[in-house]
CSV table of C-alpha atoms in Angstrom, one decimal:
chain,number,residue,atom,x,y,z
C,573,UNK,CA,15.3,-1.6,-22.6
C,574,UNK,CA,13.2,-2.6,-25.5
C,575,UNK,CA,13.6,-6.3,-24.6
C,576,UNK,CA,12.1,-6.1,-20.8
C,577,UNK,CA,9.0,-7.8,-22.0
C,578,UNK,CA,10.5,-10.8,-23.1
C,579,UNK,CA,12.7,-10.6,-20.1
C,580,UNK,CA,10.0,-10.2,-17.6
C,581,UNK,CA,8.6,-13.4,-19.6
C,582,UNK,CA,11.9,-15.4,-19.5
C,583,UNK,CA,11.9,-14.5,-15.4
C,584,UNK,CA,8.8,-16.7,-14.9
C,585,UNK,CA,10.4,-19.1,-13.2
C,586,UNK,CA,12.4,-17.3,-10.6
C,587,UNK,CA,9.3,-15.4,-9.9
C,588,UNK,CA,7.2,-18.1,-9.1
C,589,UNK,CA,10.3,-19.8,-7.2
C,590,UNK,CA,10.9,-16.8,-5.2
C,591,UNK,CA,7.4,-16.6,-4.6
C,592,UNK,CA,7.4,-19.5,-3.0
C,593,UNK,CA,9.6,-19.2,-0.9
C,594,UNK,CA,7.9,-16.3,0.5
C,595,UNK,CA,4.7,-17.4,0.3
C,596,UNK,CA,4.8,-19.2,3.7
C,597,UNK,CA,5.7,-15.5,5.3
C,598,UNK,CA,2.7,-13.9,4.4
C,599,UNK,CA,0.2,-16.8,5.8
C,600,UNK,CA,-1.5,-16.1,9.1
C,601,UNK,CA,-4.3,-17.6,10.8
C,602,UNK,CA,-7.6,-15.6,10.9
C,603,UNK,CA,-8.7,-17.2,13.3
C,604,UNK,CA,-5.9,-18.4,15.4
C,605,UNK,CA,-5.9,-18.0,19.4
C,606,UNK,CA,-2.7,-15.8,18.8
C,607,UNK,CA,-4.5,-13.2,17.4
C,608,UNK,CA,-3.7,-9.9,19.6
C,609,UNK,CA,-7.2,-8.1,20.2
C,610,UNK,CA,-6.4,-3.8,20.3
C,611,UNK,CA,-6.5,-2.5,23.5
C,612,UNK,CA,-9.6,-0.2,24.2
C,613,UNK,CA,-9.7,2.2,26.7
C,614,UNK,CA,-13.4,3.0,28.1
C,615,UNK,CA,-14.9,6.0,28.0
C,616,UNK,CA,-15.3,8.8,30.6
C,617,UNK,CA,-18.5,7.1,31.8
C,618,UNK,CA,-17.4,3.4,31.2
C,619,UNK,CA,-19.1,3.2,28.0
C,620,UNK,CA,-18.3,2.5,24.4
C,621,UNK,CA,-14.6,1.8,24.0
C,622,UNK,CA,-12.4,4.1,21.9
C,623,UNK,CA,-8.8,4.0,20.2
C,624,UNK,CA,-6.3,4.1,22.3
C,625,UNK,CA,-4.0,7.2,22.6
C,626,UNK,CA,-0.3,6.8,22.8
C,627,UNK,CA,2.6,9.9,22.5
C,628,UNK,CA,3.9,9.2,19.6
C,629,UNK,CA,6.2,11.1,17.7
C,630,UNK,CA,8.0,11.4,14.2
C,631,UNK,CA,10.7,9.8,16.1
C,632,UNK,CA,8.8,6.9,16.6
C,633,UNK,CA,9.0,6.2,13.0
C,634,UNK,CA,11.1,3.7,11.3
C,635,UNK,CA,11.6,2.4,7.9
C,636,UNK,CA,11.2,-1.1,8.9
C,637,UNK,CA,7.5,-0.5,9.3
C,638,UNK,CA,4.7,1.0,6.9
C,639,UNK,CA,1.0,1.0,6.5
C,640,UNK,CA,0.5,-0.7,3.4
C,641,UNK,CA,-2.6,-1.6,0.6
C,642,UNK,CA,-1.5,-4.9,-0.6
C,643,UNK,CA,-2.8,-6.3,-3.8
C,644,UNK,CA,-5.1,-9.7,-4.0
C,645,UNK,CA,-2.4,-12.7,-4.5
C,646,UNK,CA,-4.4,-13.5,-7.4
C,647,UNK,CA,-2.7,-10.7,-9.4
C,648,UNK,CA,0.5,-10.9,-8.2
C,649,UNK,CA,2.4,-12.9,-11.2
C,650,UNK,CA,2.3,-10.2,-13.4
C,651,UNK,CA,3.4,-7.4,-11.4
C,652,UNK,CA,6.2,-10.1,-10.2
C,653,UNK,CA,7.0,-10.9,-13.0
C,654,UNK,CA,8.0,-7.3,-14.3
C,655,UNK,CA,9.5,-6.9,-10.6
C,656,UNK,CA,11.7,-9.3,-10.3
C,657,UNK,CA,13.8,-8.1,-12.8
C,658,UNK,CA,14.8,-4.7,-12.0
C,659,UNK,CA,13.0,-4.2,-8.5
C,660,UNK,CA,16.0,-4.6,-6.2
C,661,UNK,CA,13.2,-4.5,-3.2
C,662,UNK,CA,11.9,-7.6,-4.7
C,663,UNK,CA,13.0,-10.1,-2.0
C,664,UNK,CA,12.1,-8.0,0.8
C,665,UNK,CA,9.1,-6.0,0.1
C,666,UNK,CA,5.4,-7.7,-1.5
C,667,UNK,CA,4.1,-6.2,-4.2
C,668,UNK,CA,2.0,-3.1,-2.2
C,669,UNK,CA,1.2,0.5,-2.2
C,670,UNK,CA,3.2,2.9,1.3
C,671,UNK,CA,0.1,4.7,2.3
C,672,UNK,CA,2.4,5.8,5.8
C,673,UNK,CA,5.9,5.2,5.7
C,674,UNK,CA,8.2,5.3,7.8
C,675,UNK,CA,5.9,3.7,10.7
C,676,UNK,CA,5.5,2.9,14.2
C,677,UNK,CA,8.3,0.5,15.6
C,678,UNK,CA,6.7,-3.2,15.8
C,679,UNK,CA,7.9,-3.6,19.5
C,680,UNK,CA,8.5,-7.0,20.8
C,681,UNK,CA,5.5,-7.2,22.7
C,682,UNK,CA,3.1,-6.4,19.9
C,683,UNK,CA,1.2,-3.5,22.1
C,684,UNK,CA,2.3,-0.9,19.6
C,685,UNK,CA,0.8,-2.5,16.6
C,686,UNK,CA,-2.2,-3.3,18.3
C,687,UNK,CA,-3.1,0.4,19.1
C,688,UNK,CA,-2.2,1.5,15.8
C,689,UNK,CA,-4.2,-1.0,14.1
C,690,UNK,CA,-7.0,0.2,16.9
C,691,UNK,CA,-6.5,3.9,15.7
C,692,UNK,CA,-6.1,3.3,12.1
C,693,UNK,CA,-9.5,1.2,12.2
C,694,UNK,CA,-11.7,3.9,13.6
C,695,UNK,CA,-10.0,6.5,11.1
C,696,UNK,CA,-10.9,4.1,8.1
C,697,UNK,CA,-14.8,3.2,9.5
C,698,UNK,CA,-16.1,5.8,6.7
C,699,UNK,CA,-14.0,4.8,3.9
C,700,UNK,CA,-16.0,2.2,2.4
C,701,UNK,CA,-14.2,-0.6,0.2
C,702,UNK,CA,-13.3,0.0,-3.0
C,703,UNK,CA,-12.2,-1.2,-6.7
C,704,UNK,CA,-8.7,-0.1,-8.1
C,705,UNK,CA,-6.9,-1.0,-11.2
C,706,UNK,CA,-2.9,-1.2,-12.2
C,707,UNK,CA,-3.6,-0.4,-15.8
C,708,UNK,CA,-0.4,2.5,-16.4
C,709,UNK,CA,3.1,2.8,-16.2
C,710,UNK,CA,5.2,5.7,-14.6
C,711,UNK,CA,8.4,7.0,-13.2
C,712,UNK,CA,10.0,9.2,-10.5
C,713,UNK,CA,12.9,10.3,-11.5
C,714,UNK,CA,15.8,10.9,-9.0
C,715,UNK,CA,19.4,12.3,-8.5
C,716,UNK,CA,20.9,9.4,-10.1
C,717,UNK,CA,18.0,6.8,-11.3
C,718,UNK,CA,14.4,6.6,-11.7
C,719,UNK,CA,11.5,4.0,-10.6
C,720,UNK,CA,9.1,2.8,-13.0
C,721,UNK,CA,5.7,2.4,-11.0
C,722,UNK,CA,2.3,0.8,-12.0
C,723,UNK,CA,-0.3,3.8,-11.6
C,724,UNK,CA,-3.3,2.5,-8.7
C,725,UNK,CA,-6.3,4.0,-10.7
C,726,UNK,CA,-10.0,4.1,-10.9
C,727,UNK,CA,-11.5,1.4,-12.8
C,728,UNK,CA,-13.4,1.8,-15.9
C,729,UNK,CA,-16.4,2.5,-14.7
C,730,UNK,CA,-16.4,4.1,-10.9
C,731,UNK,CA,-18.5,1.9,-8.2
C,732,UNK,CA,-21.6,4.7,-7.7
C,733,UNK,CA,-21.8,3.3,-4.3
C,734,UNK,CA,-18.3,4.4,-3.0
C,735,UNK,CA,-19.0,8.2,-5.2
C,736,UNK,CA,-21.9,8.9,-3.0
C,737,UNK,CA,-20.4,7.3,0.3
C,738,UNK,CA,-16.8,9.2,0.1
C,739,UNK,CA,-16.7,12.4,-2.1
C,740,UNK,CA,-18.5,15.9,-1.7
C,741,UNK,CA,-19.8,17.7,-4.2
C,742,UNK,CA,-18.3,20.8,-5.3
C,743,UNK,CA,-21.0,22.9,-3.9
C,744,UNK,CA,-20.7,21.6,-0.6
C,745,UNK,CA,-17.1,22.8,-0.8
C,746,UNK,CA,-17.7,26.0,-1.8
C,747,UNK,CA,-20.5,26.0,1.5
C,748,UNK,CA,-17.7,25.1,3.3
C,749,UNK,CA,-15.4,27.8,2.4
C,750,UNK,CA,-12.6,25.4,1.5
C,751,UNK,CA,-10.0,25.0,-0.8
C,752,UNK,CA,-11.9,22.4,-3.5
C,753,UNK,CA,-9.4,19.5,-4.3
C,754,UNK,CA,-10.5,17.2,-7.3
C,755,UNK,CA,-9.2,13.8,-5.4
C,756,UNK,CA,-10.2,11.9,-9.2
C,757,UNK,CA,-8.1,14.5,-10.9
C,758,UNK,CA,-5.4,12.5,-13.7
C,759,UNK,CA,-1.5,12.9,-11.4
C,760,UNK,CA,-0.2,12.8,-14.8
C,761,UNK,CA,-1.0,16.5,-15.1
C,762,UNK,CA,1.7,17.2,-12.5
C,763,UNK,CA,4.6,17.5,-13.7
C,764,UNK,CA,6.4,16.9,-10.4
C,765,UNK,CA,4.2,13.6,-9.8
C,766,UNK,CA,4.7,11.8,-13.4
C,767,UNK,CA,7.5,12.1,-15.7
C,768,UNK,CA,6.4,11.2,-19.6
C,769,UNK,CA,4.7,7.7,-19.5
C,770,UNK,CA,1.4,7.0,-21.8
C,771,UNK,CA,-0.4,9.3,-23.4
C,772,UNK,CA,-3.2,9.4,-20.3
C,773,UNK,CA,-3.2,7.6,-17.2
C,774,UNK,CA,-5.9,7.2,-15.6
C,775,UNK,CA,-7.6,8.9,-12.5
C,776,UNK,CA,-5.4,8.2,-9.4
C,777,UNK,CA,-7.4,5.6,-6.7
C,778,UNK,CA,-10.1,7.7,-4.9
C,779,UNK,CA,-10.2,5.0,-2.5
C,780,UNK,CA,-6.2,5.2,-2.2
C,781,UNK,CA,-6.2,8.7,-1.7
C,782,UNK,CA,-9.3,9.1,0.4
C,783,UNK,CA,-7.4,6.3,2.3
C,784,UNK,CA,-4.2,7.7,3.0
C,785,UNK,CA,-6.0,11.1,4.1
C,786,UNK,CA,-8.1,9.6,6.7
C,787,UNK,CA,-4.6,7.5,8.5
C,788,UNK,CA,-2.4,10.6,8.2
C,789,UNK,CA,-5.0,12.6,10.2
C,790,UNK,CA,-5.5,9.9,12.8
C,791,UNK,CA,-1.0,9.9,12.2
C,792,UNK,CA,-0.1,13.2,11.4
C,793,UNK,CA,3.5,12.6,12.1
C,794,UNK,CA,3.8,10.4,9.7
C,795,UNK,CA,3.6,12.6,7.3
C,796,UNK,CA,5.9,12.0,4.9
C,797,UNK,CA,4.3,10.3,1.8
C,798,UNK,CA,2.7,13.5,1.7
C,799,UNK,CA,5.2,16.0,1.9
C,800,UNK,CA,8.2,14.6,0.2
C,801,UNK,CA,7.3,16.7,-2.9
C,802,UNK,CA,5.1,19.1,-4.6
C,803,UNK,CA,3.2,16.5,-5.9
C,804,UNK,CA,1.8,15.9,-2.9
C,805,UNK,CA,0.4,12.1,-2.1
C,806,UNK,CA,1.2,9.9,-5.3
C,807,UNK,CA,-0.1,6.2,-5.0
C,808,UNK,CA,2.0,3.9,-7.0
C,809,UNK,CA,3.3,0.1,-7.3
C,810,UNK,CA,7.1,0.3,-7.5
C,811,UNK,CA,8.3,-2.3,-10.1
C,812,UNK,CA,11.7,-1.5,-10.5
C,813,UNK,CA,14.4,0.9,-11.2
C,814,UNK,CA,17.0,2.3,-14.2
C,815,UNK,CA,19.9,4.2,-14.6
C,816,UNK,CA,17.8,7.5,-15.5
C,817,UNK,CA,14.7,9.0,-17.2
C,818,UNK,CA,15.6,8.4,-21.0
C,819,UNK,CA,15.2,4.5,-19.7
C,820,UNK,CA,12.9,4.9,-17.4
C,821,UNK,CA,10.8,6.1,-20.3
C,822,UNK,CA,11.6,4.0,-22.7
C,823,UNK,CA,10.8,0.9,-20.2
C,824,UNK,CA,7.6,2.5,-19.3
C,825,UNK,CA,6.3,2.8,-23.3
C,826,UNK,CA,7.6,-1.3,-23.4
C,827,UNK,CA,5.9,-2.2,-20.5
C,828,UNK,CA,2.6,-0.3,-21.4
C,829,UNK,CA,2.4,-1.7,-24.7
C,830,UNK,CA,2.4,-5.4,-23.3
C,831,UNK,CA,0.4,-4.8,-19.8
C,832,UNK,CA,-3.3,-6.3,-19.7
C,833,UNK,CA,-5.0,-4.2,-17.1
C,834,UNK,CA,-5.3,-6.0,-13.9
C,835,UNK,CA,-8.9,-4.9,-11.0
C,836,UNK,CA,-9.2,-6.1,-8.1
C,837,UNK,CA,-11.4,-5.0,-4.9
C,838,UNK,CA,-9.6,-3.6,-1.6
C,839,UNK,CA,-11.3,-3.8,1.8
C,840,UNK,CA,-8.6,-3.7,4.0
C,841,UNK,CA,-5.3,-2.1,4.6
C,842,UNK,CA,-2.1,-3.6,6.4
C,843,UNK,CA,0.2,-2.8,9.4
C,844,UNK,CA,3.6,-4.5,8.1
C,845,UNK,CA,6.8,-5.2,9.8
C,846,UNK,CA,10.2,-6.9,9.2
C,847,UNK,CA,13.4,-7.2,11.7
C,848,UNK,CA,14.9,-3.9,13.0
C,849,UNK,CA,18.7,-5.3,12.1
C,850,UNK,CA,17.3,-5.0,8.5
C,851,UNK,CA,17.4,-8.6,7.7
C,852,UNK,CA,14.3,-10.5,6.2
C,853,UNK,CA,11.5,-9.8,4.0
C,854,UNK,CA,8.1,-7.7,5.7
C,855,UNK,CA,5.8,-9.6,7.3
C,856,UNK,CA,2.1,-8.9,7.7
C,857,UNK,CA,1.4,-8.1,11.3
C,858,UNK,CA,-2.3,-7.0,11.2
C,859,UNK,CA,-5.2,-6.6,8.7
C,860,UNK,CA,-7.3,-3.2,9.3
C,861,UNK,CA,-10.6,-3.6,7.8
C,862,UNK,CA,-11.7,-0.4,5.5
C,863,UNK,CA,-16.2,0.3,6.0
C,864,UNK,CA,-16.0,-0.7,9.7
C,865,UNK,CA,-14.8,-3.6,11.4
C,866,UNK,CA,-12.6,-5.5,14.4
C,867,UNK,CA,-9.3,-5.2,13.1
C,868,UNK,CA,-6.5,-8.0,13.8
C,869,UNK,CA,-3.1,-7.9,14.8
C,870,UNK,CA,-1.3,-11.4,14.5
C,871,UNK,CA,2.3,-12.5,16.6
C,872,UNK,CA,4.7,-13.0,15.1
C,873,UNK,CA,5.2,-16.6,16.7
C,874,UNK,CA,2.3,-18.5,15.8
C,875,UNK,CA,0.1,-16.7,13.3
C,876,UNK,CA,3.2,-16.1,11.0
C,877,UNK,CA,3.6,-20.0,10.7
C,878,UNK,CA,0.1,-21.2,9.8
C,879,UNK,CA,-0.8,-21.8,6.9
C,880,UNK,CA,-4.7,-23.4,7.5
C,881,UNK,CA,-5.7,-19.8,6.0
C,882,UNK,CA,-4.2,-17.1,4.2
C,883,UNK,CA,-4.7,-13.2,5.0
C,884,UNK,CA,-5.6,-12.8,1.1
C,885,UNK,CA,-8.5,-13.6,-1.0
């Protein structure tokens, strides 16, 4: 365990291979005539269009699907590096953040993914974009491993901008008569959300959270990111997994000790899909635009093999 630093070092090299070999995957066209526009449905009187409504179900749901914040490319190297030494997901999943998972079945003909993305769009129009920053290590512990996760938090100093568009003070709680939930408050207090990492991670993502409870409203069978433990929603960056908590722990004091902070701003969110006979890494299949915004769902013939422009920046 002590040596996962150096490892994660000496790994360079397949990371960077594997990366690009997967790099060509995760290119679509922005502005290619494949993109798949969301079906609208007018209003009652013909007027401004609205999401489409489907009857969907939490058996709709499957686990080749999620509704995803992916990271910049320009800080993926070191989160793959640490992950492509213990992150047995490593070849199939991009470095990311579930916000809904299991998700909506990515049907042939692409109509289900557009209407989500459709849905999810008008559910994020008030969440304005945000920074976040991987700066902490943690773990989940299970039955019989655990997973080391980098912590999505706040950065060190909070854009004013998003505070005054997306959080309520605690007066206007009280007005309400609600339940006040500190959204900013440190997950490492919860004992059933972290096991012992660093001393003090950082505030959770705002943005993240804000995020995830704006598309579970608009999907609120897909639910379980939420209720899978006391804990509640817990944002986090999977980077790999060990036999049990005495290395989990150990790995995460390594890996913290050697980590350099990485920011980054997020101003979208991402439908992604892979083949339902399991084979294959995920795929990007739309870009949903956080503040507002068209969002675009891409085939996957055509948009999945340009590479004139990639969906990252």
């Amino acid at each position: 365990v002590s040596s996962i630093a150096s490892r994660a070092v000496r790994a360079r090299p397949r990371a960077t291979a594997v990366a690009s070999l997967l790099a060509p995957r995760m290119r679509v066209c922005m502005s290619s005539p494949d993109v798949v526009r969301p079906r609208a449905s007018g209003g009652p009187s013909g007027g401004a269009s609205r999401p489409p409504t489907r009857p969907w179900t939490s058996r709709s749901l499957k686990h080749t699907s999620a509704l995803v914040m992916i990271p910049p490319r320009a800080v993926w190297e070191a989160v793959q590096e640490v992950r492509c030494v213990r992150d047995k997901s490593y070849l199939r999943w991009m470095p990311h953040v579930n916000l809904l998972y299991p998700f909506l079945e990515d049907d042939p003909s692409g109509e289900t993914f557009a209407d989500a993305a459709a849905i999810a769009a008008d559910a994020l129009k008030e969440t304005a974009p945000f920074r976040c920053s991987l700066s902490a290590f943690a773990f989940f512990q299970h039955a019989r491993s655990a997973t080391v996760w980098l912590h999505p938090a706040e950065c060190a100093g909070v854009d004013e901008e998003w505070a005054r568009l997306n959080t309520r003070s605690a007066s206007d709680d009280a007005r309400d008569g609600d339940e006040n939930e500190d959204e900013s408050c440190d997950v490492a207090s919860n004992s059933n959300a972290l096991e012992p990492g660093p001393p003090a991670c950082p505030p959770a993502s705002r943005g993240l959270v804000a995020a995830q409870r704006n598309l579970e409203a608009a999907f609120p069978f897909a639910n379980h990111l939420s209720t899978i433990s006391k804990a509640g929603f817990v944002p986090h960056v999977s980077v790999g997994q060990w036999p049990d908590a005495v290395s989990a722990s150990a790995a995460v004091a390594n890996l913290h000790a050697s980590w350099r902070p990485l920011e980054f701003d997020v101003d979208a969110v991402f439908l992604i899909s892979r083949p339902s006979d399991g084979s294959g890494p995920f795929q990007v299949r739309a870009r949903v635009p956080l503040g507002g915004g068209e969002p675009e769902v891409f085939n996957k013939e055509g948009d999945a093999t340009r590479r004139d422009v990639e969906w990252y920046r």
